[in-house]
Coordinates of C-alpha atoms in Angstrom, one line a residue:
M20 CA -15.1 0.1 9.5
N21 CA -12.0 0.4 8.8
A22 CA -9.7 1.2 6.1
T23 CA -6.4 0.4 5.1
Y24 CA -3.5 2.8 4.0
C25 CA -1.1 2.0 1.2
R26 CA 1.2 4.1 -1.1
A27 CA 2.4 3.8 -4.0
R28 CA 5.7 5.5 -2.8
H29 CA 6.1 2.2 -0.5
A30 CA 6.9 0.4 -3.9
P31 CA 10.6 1.3 -3.9
L32 CA 11.8 2.8 -7.1
Y33 CA 14.7 0.4 -7.9
L34 CA 12.1 -2.6 -7.6
S35 CA 9.8 -3.2 -10.3
A36 CA 6.0 -2.7 -9.9
A37 CA 5.2 -6.2 -10.8
L38 CA 7.5 -7.5 -7.9
L39 CA 6.1 -5.3 -5.2
A40 CA 2.4 -5.1 -6.1
L41 CA 1.7 -6.2 -2.9
L42 CA 3.0 -2.9 -1.3
T43 CA 0.7 -0.7 -3.5
A44 CA -2.4 -2.8 -4.0
C45 CA -5.4 -2.8 -0.7
A46 CA -8.9 -3.6 -1.1
G47 CA -10.7 -1.2 -2.7
T48 CA -8.1 1.1 -1.9
P49 CA -5.8 3.8 -2.7
P50 CA -3.0 2.7 -3.2
A51 CA -2.6 3.8 -2.2
A52 CA -3.6 6.0 -2.3
G53 CA -0.8 8.4 -3.4
P54 CA 2.3 9.4 -4.2
S55 CA 5.8 8.1 -4.4
A56 CA 8.7 5.5 -4.1
A57 CA 10.8 6.2 -1.2
A58 CA 14.1 4.4 -1.9
P59 CA 14.9 3.0 1.8
V60 CA 18.6 2.8 1.9
A61 CA 20.7 -0.2 0.9
E62 CA 22.6 -2.3 2.9
T63 CA 26.6 -1.8 1.1
D64 CA 27.4 -4.4 -1.2
S65 CA 31.2 -5.5 -0.5
T66 CA 30.9 -8.2 -3.2
S67 CA 31.3 -5.3 -5.7
F68 CA 34.6 -4.5 -4.6
T69 CA 37.2 -6.9 -6.8
R70 CA 40.5 -5.7 -6.2
A71 CA 42.3 -3.3 -3.5
P72 CA 41.8 0.4 -4.1
A73 CA 45.1 1.8 -4.8
P74 CA 47.1 4.0 -2.3
G75 CA 45.5 7.2 -1.7
T76 CA 42.0 6.2 -3.2
V77 CA 38.9 7.9 -1.7
L78 CA 36.8 4.7 -0.7
D79 CA 33.5 6.7 0.1
S80 CA 32.2 10.0 1.0
V81 CA 29.2 11.4 2.6
A82 CA 26.2 12.2 0.7
A83 CA 24.0 13.9 3.3
I84 CA 23.5 13.7 7.3
V85 CA 20.2 12.4 8.7
N86 CA 19.9 13.3 12.3
E87 CA 23.1 10.9 13.4
E88 CA 23.3 8.6 10.7
V89 CA 25.2 9.0 7.4
I90 CA 23.9 8.3 3.8
L91 CA 26.7 7.4 1.6
K92 CA 27.9 8.5 -1.7
S93 CA 28.2 5.0 -3.2
E94 CA 24.4 4.4 -1.2
L95 CA 23.3 7.4 -3.3
D96 CA 25.1 6.0 -6.5
S97 CA 23.5 2.9 -6.4
R98 CA 20.0 4.1 -5.9
V99 CA 20.4 6.5 -8.8
T100 CA 21.3 4.1 -11.1
D101 CA 18.3 1.8 -9.9
A102 CA 16.5 5.0 -10.7
E103 CA 17.9 5.2 -14.1
H104 CA 16.7 2.0 -15.2
E105 CA 13.3 1.9 -13.8
I106 CA 12.8 5.3 -15.3
E107 CA 13.9 4.1 -18.9
A108 CA 12.1 0.9 -18.4
R109 CA 8.9 3.2 -18.1
H110 CA 10.2 4.8 -21.7
T111 CA 10.2 8.6 -19.6
P112 CA 13.2 10.8 -20.8
L113 CA 15.9 10.7 -17.9
P114 CA 16.8 14.1 -16.1
A115 CA 20.1 15.6 -15.8
T116 CA 21.8 13.6 -13.5
D117 CA 22.3 16.0 -11.0
V118 CA 18.7 16.5 -10.6
L119 CA 17.9 12.8 -10.8
Q120 CA 20.8 12.7 -8.1
K121 CA 18.9 15.5 -6.0
Q122 CA 15.5 13.6 -6.2
V123 CA 16.7 10.2 -5.3
L124 CA 18.9 11.7 -2.4
D125 CA 15.6 13.6 -1.1
E126 CA 13.9 10.4 -1.2
M127 CA 16.4 8.5 0.5
V128 CA 16.7 11.2 3.3
T129 CA 12.7 10.7 4.1
T130 CA 12.8 7.4 4.2
R131 CA 15.5 7.4 6.6
I132 CA 13.9 9.7 9.3
E133 CA 10.8 7.7 8.7
L134 CA 13.2 4.2 10.3
Q135 CA 14.1 6.5 12.7
Q136 CA 10.9 7.2 13.8
A137 CA 9.6 3.8 13.8
K138 CA 12.5 2.6 15.5
N139 CA 11.9 5.3 18.5
K140 CA 8.1 4.1 18.4
G141 CA 9.4 0.1 18.6
I142 CA 8.1 -0.5 15.5
S143 CA 9.8 -3.5 13.9
V144 CA 8.5 -6.5 11.0
S145 CA 9.1 -10.1 12.1
D146 CA 10.7 -12.3 9.7
D147 CA 7.9 -14.6 9.4
E148 CA 6.1 -11.1 8.2
V149 CA 8.8 -10.4 5.6
N150 CA 8.6 -14.2 4.8
Q151 CA 4.8 -13.7 4.2
A152 CA 5.3 -10.6 1.8
L153 CA 8.4 -12.5 0.2
T154 CA 5.8 -15.8 -0.6
R155 CA 3.4 -12.9 -2.2
V156 CA 5.6 -11.7 -4.7
A157 CA 7.0 -15.1 -5.5
Q158 CA 3.5 -16.1 -6.1
R159 CA 3.0 -12.9 -8.2
N160 CA 5.3 -14.3 -10.2
K161 CA 4.9 -17.6 -10.5
V162 CA 7.7 -19.3 -8.4
T163 CA 8.0 -20.8 -5.7
L164 CA 9.6 -19.1 -2.5
D165 CA 13.1 -21.1 -2.8
Q166 CA 13.1 -20.3 -6.6
L167 CA 12.8 -16.2 -6.1
P168 CA 16.4 -15.4 -5.3
G169 CA 17.4 -17.1 -8.9
F170 CA 14.3 -14.8 -10.1
L171 CA 15.7 -11.8 -8.7
K172 CA 19.0 -12.4 -9.7
G173 CA 17.7 -13.2 -13.1
Q174 CA 15.8 -9.4 -12.9
G175 CA 18.8 -7.8 -11.8
Y176 CA 18.2 -7.9 -8.0
D177 CA 20.4 -8.7 -5.0
Y178 CA 18.3 -11.1 -3.2
D179 CA 19.4 -10.3 0.8
R180 CA 19.0 -6.1 -0.5
F181 CA 15.7 -6.8 -1.6
R182 CA 14.8 -8.4 1.5
S183 CA 16.1 -6.0 3.8
D184 CA 14.6 -3.2 1.6
L185 CA 11.1 -4.6 1.8
R186 CA 11.5 -5.2 5.8
D187 CA 12.2 -1.5 5.6
Q188 CA 9.1 -0.4 3.4
I189 CA 6.7 -2.7 5.7
V190 CA 8.0 -0.9 9.0
I191 CA 7.7 2.4 7.4
Q192 CA 3.8 1.3 6.3
N193 CA 3.4 0.3 9.9
L194 CA 4.5 3.8 11.0
E195 CA 2.2 5.5 8.7
Q196 CA -0.8 3.3 9.4
Q197 CA -0.1 4.4 13.2
V198 CA 0.0 7.8 12.6
L199 CA -3.2 7.9 10.7
A200 CA -4.6 5.9 13.2
D201 CA -4.0 8.5 15.7
D202 CA -4.3 11.4 13.5
L203 CA -7.3 10.6 10.6
H204 CA -10.7 10.8 12.1
I205 CA -14.0 10.2 10.1
T206 CA -17.0 11.1 11.5
Q207 CA -20.7 9.8 11.1
Q208 CA -21.7 13.7 9.7
E209 CA -18.5 13.5 6.9
L210 CA -19.7 10.0 6.1
D211 CA -23.3 11.0 5.2
D212 CA -22.2 14.2 3.6
Q213 CA -19.8 12.1 1.1
L214 CA -23.0 9.6 0.7
R215 CA -25.3 12.8 -0.4
S216 CA -22.4 14.3 -2.2
D217 CA -22.2 10.5 -4.4
Q218 CA -26.1 10.1 -4.7
G219 CA -26.1 13.6 -6.4
S220 CA -23.5 13.8 -8.8
G221 CA -24.9 10.4 -10.2
D222 CA -21.7 9.7 -11.5
N223 CA -19.7 8.5 -8.7
E224 CA -18.4 5.4 -10.3
T225 CA -16.1 7.0 -12.5
Q226 CA -12.2 6.7 -12.0
Y227 CA -9.9 9.4 -13.2
H228 CA -5.9 8.2 -13.4
V229 CA -4.2 11.1 -12.1
A230 CA -0.6 12.7 -12.2
Q231 CA 0.7 15.5 -11.0
I232 CA 3.7 18.0 -10.6
L233 CA 4.0 19.9 -7.2
V234 CA 6.2 22.6 -6.5
T235 CA 5.9 23.3 -2.3
T236 CA 6.1 25.6 0.0
P237 CA 7.2 25.6 3.8
L238 CA 4.8 24.9 6.3
N239 CA 4.0 28.7 7.6
P240 CA 5.5 30.2 3.6
T241 CA 6.2 34.0 3.6
P242 CA 5.2 36.3 0.7
D243 CA 8.5 35.7 -0.9
D244 CA 8.1 31.8 -0.6
V245 CA 4.6 31.6 -2.3
T246 CA 6.0 34.1 -4.8
A247 CA 9.4 31.9 -5.5
A248 CA 7.0 28.7 -5.8
R249 CA 4.6 30.5 -8.4
K250 CA 7.7 31.3 -10.4
K251 CA 8.8 28.2 -10.6
V252 CA 5.8 26.3 -11.3
D253 CA 5.0 28.8 -14.0
V254 CA 8.7 28.0 -15.6
I255 CA 7.7 24.4 -15.6
E256 CA 3.7 25.1 -17.0
Q257 CA 5.8 27.0 -19.9
K258 CA 7.6 23.6 -21.0
L259 CA 4.6 21.7 -20.6
K260 CA 2.9 23.6 -23.0
S261 CA 6.2 23.7 -25.5
G262 CA 5.7 20.0 -25.5
T263 CA 8.1 18.6 -22.5
D264 CA 6.6 15.2 -21.7
F265 CA 4.5 15.5 -18.4
S266 CA 6.2 12.1 -16.9
A267 CA 9.8 14.0 -17.6
A268 CA 9.1 16.9 -15.6
A269 CA 7.5 15.4 -12.9
V270 CA 11.0 13.5 -12.4
A271 CA 13.0 16.7 -13.1
Y272 CA 10.9 19.1 -11.2
S273 CA 8.1 17.8 -8.8
E274 CA 9.1 17.8 -5.2
G275 CA 6.0 15.5 -4.8
Q276 CA 6.7 11.9 -3.1
N277 CA 5.7 10.4 -6.1
A278 CA 7.7 12.6 -8.4
L279 CA 10.2 9.6 -9.4
Q280 CA 7.0 7.6 -10.4
G281 CA 6.5 10.8 -13.3
G282 CA 3.7 12.1 -10.3
D283 CA 1.2 9.4 -11.1
I284 CA -0.7 9.0 -8.2
G285 CA -2.9 6.6 -9.9
W286 CA -6.3 5.7 -10.4
R287 CA -9.2 8.0 -8.3
K288 CA -12.7 8.4 -7.9
A289 CA -13.8 12.2 -7.7
S290 CA -14.8 12.1 -4.5
E291 CA -11.2 10.5 -3.6
L292 CA -9.1 13.6 -5.6
P293 CA -8.2 16.8 -3.3
T294 CA -11.1 18.8 -3.0
L295 CA -9.3 21.2 -5.1
F296 CA -8.7 19.1 -7.8
A297 CA -12.3 17.6 -8.4
P298 CA -13.9 20.1 -10.1
I299 CA -10.9 20.7 -12.5
V300 CA -9.8 17.4 -12.8
T301 CA -13.8 15.9 -14.3
Q302 CA -14.0 18.8 -16.7
M303 CA -10.6 17.9 -18.3
K304 CA -10.1 15.3 -21.3
P305 CA -7.6 12.3 -21.2
G306 CA -4.2 14.1 -22.0
D307 CA -4.9 17.3 -20.6
F308 CA -2.8 19.2 -18.1
S309 CA -4.5 22.2 -15.5
D310 CA -3.0 25.5 -14.9
P311 CA -1.2 25.7 -11.9
I312 CA -3.6 25.0 -8.9
Q313 CA -2.6 26.4 -5.7
S314 CA -3.3 24.4 -2.3
G315 CA -1.8 24.7 1.5
N316 CA 1.4 22.5 0.4
G317 CA 2.3 24.4 -2.6
F318 CA 1.5 25.0 -6.5
H319 CA 0.3 21.8 -8.1
I320 CA -0.3 20.9 -12.2
V321 CA -2.7 18.2 -12.4
K322 CA -2.8 15.8 -15.7
L323 CA -5.7 13.5 -16.6
I324 CA -4.2 10.3 -18.1
E325 CA -7.4 8.0 -18.4
V326 CA -10.8 8.2 -17.5
K327 CA -12.9 4.7 -16.4
R328 CA -16.6 4.9 -16.1
S329 CA -18.8 2.0 -14.4
D330 CA -22.4 2.0 -12.8
Q331 CA -23.1 -1.7 -11.9
K332 CA -24.9 -3.1 -8.8
V333 CA -22.6 -5.1 -6.6
M334 CA -24.1 -8.8 -6.2
V335 CA -22.1 -11.0 -3.5
T336 CA -22.8 -14.7 -3.2
Q337 CA -22.4 -15.4 0.7
T338 CA -22.3 -18.8 2.4
H339 CA -24.2 -19.8 5.1
A340 CA -22.2 -22.4 7.2
R341 CA -21.2 -23.5 10.6
H342 CA -17.9 -25.3 11.9
I343 CA -16.7 -27.0 14.7
L344 CA -13.0 -26.3 15.9
V345 CA -10.3 -27.9 17.7
R346 CA -7.6 -25.7 18.9
T347 CA -3.9 -27.8 19.6
S348 CA -2.8 -26.3 23.7
A349 CA -0.5 -27.2 26.7
I350 CA -2.8 -30.7 27.1
L351 CA -3.4 -31.1 23.0
N352 CA -0.8 -31.7 20.8
E353 CA -1.0 -31.5 16.8
E354 CA -1.3 -34.8 16.7
Q355 CA -3.8 -35.4 19.4
A356 CA -6.1 -32.2 17.9
K357 CA -6.1 -34.0 14.6
A358 CA -7.0 -37.4 16.0
K359 CA -10.0 -35.3 18.0
I360 CA -11.5 -33.7 14.8
Q361 CA -11.5 -36.6 13.2
A362 CA -13.0 -38.3 15.2
I363 CA -15.8 -35.4 15.5
Y364 CA -15.8 -36.0 12.0
D365 CA -16.9 -39.7 12.0
Q366 CA -19.4 -39.3 14.3
I367 CA -21.1 -36.4 12.0
K368 CA -20.8 -39.0 9.0
A369 CA -22.5 -41.9 11.2
G370 CA -25.4 -39.5 11.6
A371 CA -24.8 -37.4 15.0
D372 CA -26.0 -33.7 15.1
F373 CA -23.1 -31.6 13.9
A374 CA -24.6 -28.5 16.3
K375 CA -24.8 -30.9 19.3
L376 CA -21.5 -31.9 18.8
A377 CA -20.4 -28.2 18.1
T378 CA -21.9 -27.1 21.1
A379 CA -20.3 -29.7 23.2
D380 CA -16.8 -29.8 21.5
S381 CA -15.9 -26.7 19.6
D382 CA -13.2 -24.5 20.7
D383 CA -14.7 -21.2 19.2
P384 CA -16.4 -19.7 21.8
G385 CA -18.2 -17.1 19.4
S386 CA -19.9 -20.0 17.3
A387 CA -20.0 -22.9 19.8
K388 CA -23.4 -21.6 21.7
S389 CA -25.2 -21.6 18.3
G390 CA -24.3 -25.0 17.4
G391 CA -21.0 -23.6 15.4
D392 CA -23.2 -21.4 13.1
L393 CA -21.3 -18.8 11.7
G394 CA -24.4 -17.3 9.6
W395 CA -24.0 -15.8 6.0
V396 CA -20.4 -14.8 5.2
D397 CA -19.7 -12.7 2.7
P398 CA -16.5 -13.8 0.4
G399 CA -13.1 -12.6 1.8
T400 CA -14.3 -12.7 5.3
M401 CA -13.0 -15.6 6.6
V402 CA -8.8 -16.8 6.4
P403 CA -7.6 -18.0 3.2
A404 CA -7.4 -21.8 4.5
F405 CA -10.6 -21.7 6.1
Q406 CA -12.6 -19.7 2.8
A407 CA -11.0 -22.2 0.4
V408 CA -12.6 -25.1 2.2
M409 CA -15.8 -23.2 2.5
D410 CA -15.8 -22.3 -1.3
K411 CA -15.5 -26.0 -2.5
T412 CA -18.0 -27.6 -0.1
Q413 CA -21.8 -27.8 -1.4
P414 CA -25.0 -26.8 0.4
G415 CA -25.4 -29.9 2.8
E416 CA -22.4 -31.6 2.5
V417 CA -19.8 -31.6 5.8
S418 CA -16.0 -30.9 4.6
E419 CA -13.0 -33.3 5.8
P420 CA -11.0 -32.2 8.6
F421 CA -8.6 -29.3 7.8
Q422 CA -6.3 -27.5 9.3
S423 CA -6.2 -23.1 9.7
Q424 CA -3.7 -20.7 11.7
F425 CA -6.5 -21.7 14.4
G426 CA -6.4 -25.1 14.5
W427 CA -8.6 -27.9 13.0
H428 CA -11.9 -27.9 11.6
V429 CA -14.6 -29.2 10.0
L430 CA -17.5 -27.6 8.7
Q431 CA -20.9 -28.0 6.9
V432 CA -22.2 -25.4 4.2
L433 CA -25.9 -25.2 4.8
G434 CA -26.9 -22.8 2.0
R435 CA -25.7 -20.3 -0.7
R436 CA -27.3 -16.8 -1.8
Q437 CA -26.8 -14.3 -3.9
T438 CA -27.0 -11.1 -1.9
D439 CA -27.3 -7.1 -3.5
Q440 CA -24.7 -5.1 -1.4
T441 CA -25.0 -2.2 -3.9
D442 CA -25.8 0.4 -0.8
E443 CA -23.0 -1.1 1.7
E444 CA -20.5 -1.0 -1.0
R445 CA -21.6 2.5 -1.4
R446 CA -21.2 3.3 2.0
N447 CA -17.5 1.6 2.2
R448 CA -16.4 3.5 -1.0
A449 CA -17.6 6.7 0.4
Y450 CA -15.5 5.9 3.5
Q451 CA -12.7 4.7 1.5
A452 CA -12.8 8.0 -0.6
I453 CA -12.9 10.2 2.5
F454 CA -10.0 8.7 3.8
A455 CA -8.1 8.4 0.7
R456 CA -8.4 12.4 0.6
K457 CA -7.8 13.1 4.2
S458 CA -4.8 10.7 4.6
E459 CA -2.4 12.4 2.0
E460 CA -2.9 15.4 3.9
V461 CA -2.4 13.8 7.1
I462 CA 1.0 12.1 5.7
Q463 CA 2.3 15.2 4.1
H464 CA 1.5 17.2 7.1
W465 CA 3.3 14.7 9.9
L466 CA 6.4 14.1 7.3
S467 CA 6.9 18.3 7.0
E468 CA 6.5 18.6 10.8
L469 CA 9.5 15.5 11.0
K470 CA 11.6 16.5 8.7
D471 CA 11.5 20.4 10.2
S472 CA 12.4 18.9 13.5
A473 CA 15.4 16.8 12.6
F474 CA 18.6 17.6 11.3
I475 CA 19.4 17.5 7.8
E476 CA 22.5 18.3 6.6
Y477 CA 23.2 17.5 2.4
H478 CA 26.8 17.1 1.5
I479 CA 26.0 16.6 -2.4

């Protein structure tokens, strides 16, 4: 069993949520879970200079130094402008310019450190992976890949910069996936305990839309550090009680990774919330915010935005299918493979035994010995090209030859059935809940260690 970790901070603030939904939506996930948008560093856009500067004009200056790399003031200014547009689009009041500038620069520094770490670990993203992500962006916005540059221009985004930033975000996701694979472990005992807890609560399907304001303390805080953080969070609490908008306060004062999203950490089941939050959030009404809550990271103020309740059985349509695969190889090119699968198809249509042909000719070693039988298949288990053909093939029918990333296939659907997977789904949800809860702690601690070991010098 595994889980995909995607955090909302990977949808850069300066890009609309609709365009980058693919980076923040994971099957059954947390958005992942968590926190906020780290704005990656942009390439300098030389086209923005329309005339030569006057003699003696300062062309640029340094905003921050991160290890051996520099973040320029022009880069920061561009990101701040993007952040202003995004915040205004959410109808959230803008903080003071210097406050927003600090928030954006902090996130740029975090992103630069992560990209440096990814480079050190040899993590990179191919052009094909970026193109696949761009294709998903295009599909979500109902345009073709060729139309995407024009569409982005109409939305105010430069295509080259969009592509570069998207690459950076995928690199960071891959890096954090690796961190979680190394450092996040879920035991069978934890899973059993979570299942018992879910069953005991009787309300494990309720979801809570939550936002937070975080005032951090260092990894090993002194009493003075804790006192200073407590004073700051008390001031924020008083502002909220006086009517200050929570989202605006989060943008202005929160030190969490989701600050520039107004503190929004998305929808969570009670079991996915940090242990300290759960008993408080589940007793709140939409619109309420909590008193300051102390954790190992600092002090939190949590707001409950919405509640969703659902308790339904999970019924899944399974398909019993078998197939024959012909792969291309050094001795069988594309046209030859297509011709071979066509010949097999013709034999089946003429009455040949499917299972015998699969055993003799299929290049899928896993199913060939079983006459091509794949067993009962859950929806979404197969690659999209295979799934699409399987879904439209009726029981008893044999599909015409088709191609997937693995080669050329013919398939036969042997049957369909509805199956109750409520228990299995509960187990998956329990796993996801533990993963969502622990992943934020692991990544936050890892980022704190990265920053502590980095050379960071602010010039703003």
